[in-house]
Short mmCIF file of C-alpha atoms and ligand atoms in Angstrom, two decimals:
data_model
loop_
_atom_site.label_atom_id
_atom_site.label_comp_id
_atom_site.label_asym_id
_atom_site.label_seq_id
_atom_site.Cartn_x
_atom_site.Cartn_y
_atom_site.Cartn_z
CA LEU A 1078 -23.89 -5.49 16.15
CA ARG A 1079 -21.50 -7.30 13.77
CA LYS A 1080 -17.88 -6.33 14.21
CA ALA A 1081 -15.27 -6.02 11.44
CA ILE A 1082 -11.75 -5.26 12.44
CA ILE A 1083 -8.98 -3.94 10.25
CA ILE A 1084 -5.55 -5.25 11.26
CA GLY A 1085 -2.05 -5.21 9.80
CA ARG A 1086 1.32 -3.57 10.27
CA THR A 1087 1.79 0.18 10.69
CA ASN A 1088 1.42 2.45 7.80
CA VAL A 1089 -0.20 -0.12 5.51
CA GLY A 1090 -3.31 2.12 5.23
CA LYS A 1091 -5.76 0.86 7.87
CA SER A 1092 -7.04 4.17 8.91
CA MET A 1093 -7.19 5.49 5.32
CA PHE A 1094 -9.14 2.31 4.34
CA MET A 1095 -11.62 2.76 7.24
CA VAL A 1096 -12.47 6.34 6.45
CA ASN A 1097 -12.66 5.86 2.68
CA PHE A 1098 -14.57 2.57 2.87
CA ALA A 1099 -17.13 4.25 5.13
CA GLU A 1100 -17.48 7.01 2.63
CA TYR A 1101 -17.88 4.56 -0.11
CA LEU A 1102 -20.74 2.87 1.91
CA GLY A 1103 -22.46 6.20 2.04
CA LEU A 1104 -21.35 7.88 5.28
CA LYS A 1105 -21.23 11.70 4.98
CA LYS A 1106 -19.62 12.21 8.42
CA ILE A 1107 -17.45 10.25 10.71
CA PHE A 1108 -18.66 9.47 14.29
CA LEU A 1109 -15.58 8.00 15.86
CA LYS A 1110 -15.60 6.00 19.08
CA VAL A 1111 -12.13 5.74 20.52
CA GLU A 1112 -11.59 2.99 23.15
CA TYR A 1113 -8.34 3.53 25.16
CA PRO A 1114 -6.53 0.37 26.56
CA ASP A 1115 -7.28 1.73 30.17
CA GLY A 1116 -11.04 1.51 29.32
CA LYS A 1117 -11.71 5.08 28.73
CA ILE A 1118 -14.08 5.79 25.82
CA LEU A 1119 -14.30 8.94 23.70
CA ASN A 1120 -16.72 9.99 20.95
CA ARG A 1121 -15.75 12.38 18.36
CA GLU A 1122 -17.55 13.74 15.35
CA MET A 1123 -15.63 14.93 12.25
CA SER A 1124 -15.92 15.46 8.56
CA LEU A 1125 -14.45 12.98 6.17
CA GLU A 1126 -11.68 15.39 5.20
CA ILE A 1127 -10.74 15.90 8.81
CA ALA A 1128 -10.80 12.20 9.45
CA ARG A 1129 -8.54 11.35 6.51
CA SER A 1130 -5.93 14.00 7.62
CA HIS A 1131 -6.21 13.33 11.36
CA LEU A 1132 -6.44 9.55 11.41
CA SER A 1133 -4.20 8.58 8.53
CA SER A 1134 -0.66 9.66 8.39
CA ASN A 1135 2.76 8.33 7.44
CA SER A 1136 4.11 8.75 10.94
CA PRO A 1137 4.16 5.19 12.46
CA TYR A 1138 1.80 4.33 15.26
CA LYS A 1139 -0.54 7.36 14.64
CA THR A 1140 -3.29 5.06 15.69
CA GLN A 1141 -2.73 3.97 19.33
CA SER A 1142 -6.02 2.61 20.43
CA LEU A 1143 -9.10 0.96 18.95
CA GLN A 1144 -11.36 3.30 17.14
CA SER A 1145 -14.52 2.36 15.38
CA ILE A 1146 -17.43 3.68 13.42
CA GLU A 1147 -20.79 2.32 12.63
CA VAL A 1148 -21.86 1.99 9.02
CA LYS A 1149 -24.93 0.64 7.37
CA ILE A 1150 -24.25 -1.81 4.54
CA PRO A 1151 -26.84 -2.71 1.97
CA VAL A 1152 -27.86 -6.28 2.16
CA TYR A 1153 -30.71 -8.26 0.69
CA LYS A 1154 -33.94 -6.47 1.47
CA GLY A 1155 -32.51 -3.43 3.35
CA ARG A 1156 -29.55 -2.43 5.29
CA LYS A 1157 -27.57 -3.92 8.01
CA GLU A 1158 -25.48 -2.02 10.63
CA ILE A 1159 -21.92 -3.06 11.23
CA CYS A 1160 -19.17 -1.69 13.35
CA ILE A 1161 -15.82 -1.26 11.70
CA TYR A 1162 -12.81 -1.10 13.98
CA ASP A 1163 -9.46 0.44 13.10
CA SER A 1164 -6.61 -0.84 15.16
CA SER A 1165 -3.14 0.14 15.99
CA GLY A 1166 -0.49 -1.46 13.87
CA LEU A 1167 1.10 -4.80 14.68
CA ALA A 1168 4.91 -5.28 14.67
CA ASP A 1169 7.38 -8.23 14.80
CA GLY A 1170 8.98 -8.49 18.18
CA ILE A 1171 8.39 -6.51 21.28
CA HIS A 1172 8.10 -2.70 20.83
CA PRO A 1173 9.90 -0.74 23.55
CA ASP A 1174 7.05 1.73 24.04
CA ILE A 1175 4.45 0.66 26.54
CA VAL A 1176 1.68 2.65 24.92
CA VAL A 1177 2.31 0.78 21.58
CA ARG A 1178 2.55 -2.53 23.36
CA GLU A 1179 -0.86 -1.91 24.99
CA GLY A 1180 -2.36 -0.93 21.69
CA ILE A 1181 -1.04 -4.22 20.13
CA VAL A 1182 -2.52 -6.32 23.14
CA GLN A 1183 -5.82 -4.48 22.55
CA THR A 1184 -5.70 -5.35 18.82
CA LEU A 1185 -5.06 -8.99 19.47
CA GLU A 1186 -7.82 -9.23 22.09
CA SER A 1187 -10.36 -7.81 19.79
CA LEU A 1188 -9.68 -10.49 17.15
CA ASN A 1189 -11.50 -13.06 19.26
CA THR A 1190 -14.76 -11.22 19.17
CA ALA A 1191 -14.53 -9.99 15.51
CA ASP A 1192 -16.99 -11.41 13.03
CA ILE A 1193 -14.87 -10.24 10.03
CA ILE A 1194 -11.15 -9.59 10.06
CA LEU A 1195 -9.74 -7.37 7.14
CA HIS A 1196 -5.94 -8.00 7.07
CA ILE A 1197 -4.03 -5.40 5.13
CA ILE A 1198 -0.60 -5.59 3.70
CA ASP A 1199 1.22 -2.75 1.91
CA LEU A 1200 2.13 -3.73 -1.70
CA ASN A 1201 4.70 -0.98 -1.74
CA SER A 1202 6.72 -2.92 1.02
CA ILE A 1203 6.89 -6.03 -1.05
CA GLU A 1204 10.17 -6.71 -2.81
CA ILE A 1205 9.94 -9.06 -5.70
CA ASP A 1206 11.87 -12.29 -5.16
CA ASN A 1207 12.50 -11.37 -1.57
CA SER A 1208 10.03 -13.43 0.35
CA SER A 1209 11.34 -12.06 3.64
CA SER A 1210 9.82 -8.69 2.71
CA VAL A 1211 6.59 -10.27 3.91
CA SER A 1212 6.91 -9.97 7.56
CA GLU A 1213 6.64 -12.85 10.11
CA ILE A 1214 3.56 -11.08 11.71
CA ASP A 1215 1.71 -11.06 8.33
CA ARG A 1216 2.54 -14.74 7.80
CA GLN A 1217 1.16 -15.49 11.26
CA ILE A 1218 -2.05 -13.53 10.65
CA ILE A 1219 -2.54 -15.37 7.38
CA ARG A 1220 -2.06 -18.72 9.07
CA TYR A 1221 -4.54 -17.56 11.90
CA GLY A 1222 -6.99 -16.38 9.25
CA LYS A 1223 -7.19 -19.87 7.66
CA THR A 1224 -8.63 -21.13 11.01
CA ARG A 1225 -11.45 -18.50 10.94
CA THR A 1226 -14.42 -17.61 8.86
CA GLY A 1227 -14.77 -14.00 7.87
CA TYR A 1228 -11.03 -13.52 7.18
CA LEU A 1229 -9.98 -11.55 4.12
CA PHE A 1230 -6.36 -10.70 2.98
CA ILE A 1231 -6.19 -7.27 1.36
CA ALA A 1232 -3.24 -5.89 -0.60
CA ASN A 1233 -3.32 -2.19 -0.47
CA LYS A 1234 -1.56 0.64 -2.43
CA ILE A 1235 -2.11 -1.14 -5.81
CA ASP A 1236 -1.89 2.41 -7.25
CA LEU A 1237 1.84 2.24 -6.53
CA ASP A 1238 2.30 -1.35 -7.72
CA LYS A 1239 3.72 -0.95 -11.20
CA ASP A 1240 2.46 -3.72 -13.63
CA PHE A 1241 0.89 -5.47 -10.59
CA LYS A 1242 4.21 -7.12 -9.92
CA GLY A 1243 4.04 -6.89 -6.12
CA TYR A 1244 0.37 -8.41 -6.24
CA MET A 1245 1.50 -11.32 -8.63
CA TYR A 1246 4.42 -12.03 -6.42
CA LEU A 1247 2.12 -12.21 -3.28
CA LYS A 1248 -0.06 -14.55 -5.18
CA GLU A 1249 2.94 -16.70 -5.94
CA ILE A 1250 4.05 -16.99 -2.37
CA PHE A 1251 0.51 -17.46 -1.04
CA PRO A 1252 -1.14 -19.62 -3.59
CA ASN A 1253 -3.87 -20.90 -1.33
CA THR A 1254 -4.99 -17.47 0.01
CA TYR A 1255 -7.52 -15.23 -1.63
CA ILE A 1256 -5.97 -11.81 -2.03
CA VAL A 1257 -7.99 -8.71 -2.91
CA PRO A 1258 -5.98 -5.76 -4.40
CA ILE A 1259 -7.15 -2.28 -3.47
CA SER A 1260 -6.16 1.31 -3.28
CA ALA A 1261 -7.49 2.66 -0.11
CA LEU A 1262 -6.49 6.10 -1.34
CA ASN A 1263 -8.37 6.02 -4.62
CA LYS A 1264 -11.25 3.65 -3.41
CA GLU A 1265 -10.30 0.95 -5.83
CA GLY A 1266 -11.26 -2.68 -5.27
CA PHE A 1267 -13.87 -1.61 -2.61
CA ASN A 1268 -16.70 -3.50 -4.35
CA GLU A 1269 -14.74 -6.76 -3.80
CA VAL A 1270 -14.42 -5.99 0.06
CA LYS A 1271 -18.10 -4.98 0.33
CA SER A 1272 -19.21 -8.23 -1.33
CA PHE A 1273 -16.99 -10.16 1.07
CA VAL A 1274 -18.39 -8.36 4.06
CA ILE A 1275 -22.02 -8.81 2.93
CA LYS A 1276 -21.35 -12.52 2.32
CA SER A 1277 -19.90 -12.71 5.89
CA LEU A 1278 -22.79 -11.18 7.73
N1 GDP B 2485 -0.31 5.56 -2.58
C1 GDP B 2485 -1.19 5.26 -1.58
N2 GDP B 2485 -1.00 5.54 -0.31
C2 GDP B 2485 -1.73 5.19 0.63
C3 GDP B 2485 -2.79 4.23 0.40
N3 GDP B 2485 -3.46 3.96 1.58
C4 GDP B 2485 -2.81 4.76 2.56
N4 GDP B 2485 -1.67 5.45 2.03
C5 GDP B 2485 -0.74 6.28 2.67
O1 GDP B 2485 -0.08 5.42 3.60
C6 GDP B 2485 0.22 6.17 4.86
C7 GDP B 2485 -0.17 5.38 6.08
O2 GDP B 2485 -1.69 5.44 6.05
P1 GDP B 2485 -2.52 5.08 7.39
O3 GDP B 2485 -3.94 5.02 6.98
O4 GDP B 2485 -2.17 6.10 8.49
O5 GDP B 2485 -1.98 3.67 7.83
P2 GDP B 2485 -2.12 2.83 9.10
O6 GDP B 2485 -0.97 3.08 9.97
O7 GDP B 2485 -2.20 1.38 8.71
O8 GDP B 2485 -3.41 3.17 9.74
C8 GDP B 2485 -0.36 7.55 4.68
O9 GDP B 2485 0.50 8.44 4.21
C9 GDP B 2485 -1.50 7.29 3.62
O10 GDP B 2485 -1.74 8.48 2.86
C10 GDP B 2485 -3.01 3.90 -0.90
O11 GDP B 2485 -3.93 3.10 -1.33
N5 GDP B 2485 -2.21 4.32 -1.83
MG1 MG B 2486 -3.78 4.04 11.71
#
């Protein structure tokens, strides 16, 4: 089974993207597999509404372990099953909480075995003409992405980005990186992501 992993800082909309993208691809229900850093695995079934409200929130580090869902994606002559992993957020420096640290280690380890890496940044956190508003961890992931196939840089919350100013600024500071603007909330830009995933399978 091909693996796609969603990574990025906390609160950028990773969990929201996973649930809404799964719905966009035709899922009517979420069968979530949660893998804890200690190896324990839990399977949970929930409606899309419950998944949205339980998995996505504005409290940081809501997602503390790897969680995944299997979705079928339409490809040439049929459908292919892929597994989409939602991960706990990455942060600069060393987080004081051990549970958070373990989650981060788990996220980084899973990068090696991923076929597709969907790296999400929050446009709402970008300040125009302040290049340090793009964190060091995001810059590192972009650099790492260049060494890999199947890497996509996604700029989320375009619905909050007035006149696409944040998106234009990102394009300016990363001129050699393909950036896909989306709204995970409103399911905008999903066709671009879907095409990329299909192309990478
Ligand atoms: N306006 C807007 N809010 C979003 C979007 N995507 C996610 N959010 C909000 O951002 C917050 C963090 O989302 P979440 O999925 O938990 O982020 P995660 O920590 O990266 O998994 C929640 O309050 C979401 O409702 C988006 O496209 N637009
Ligand atoms: Mg999350």
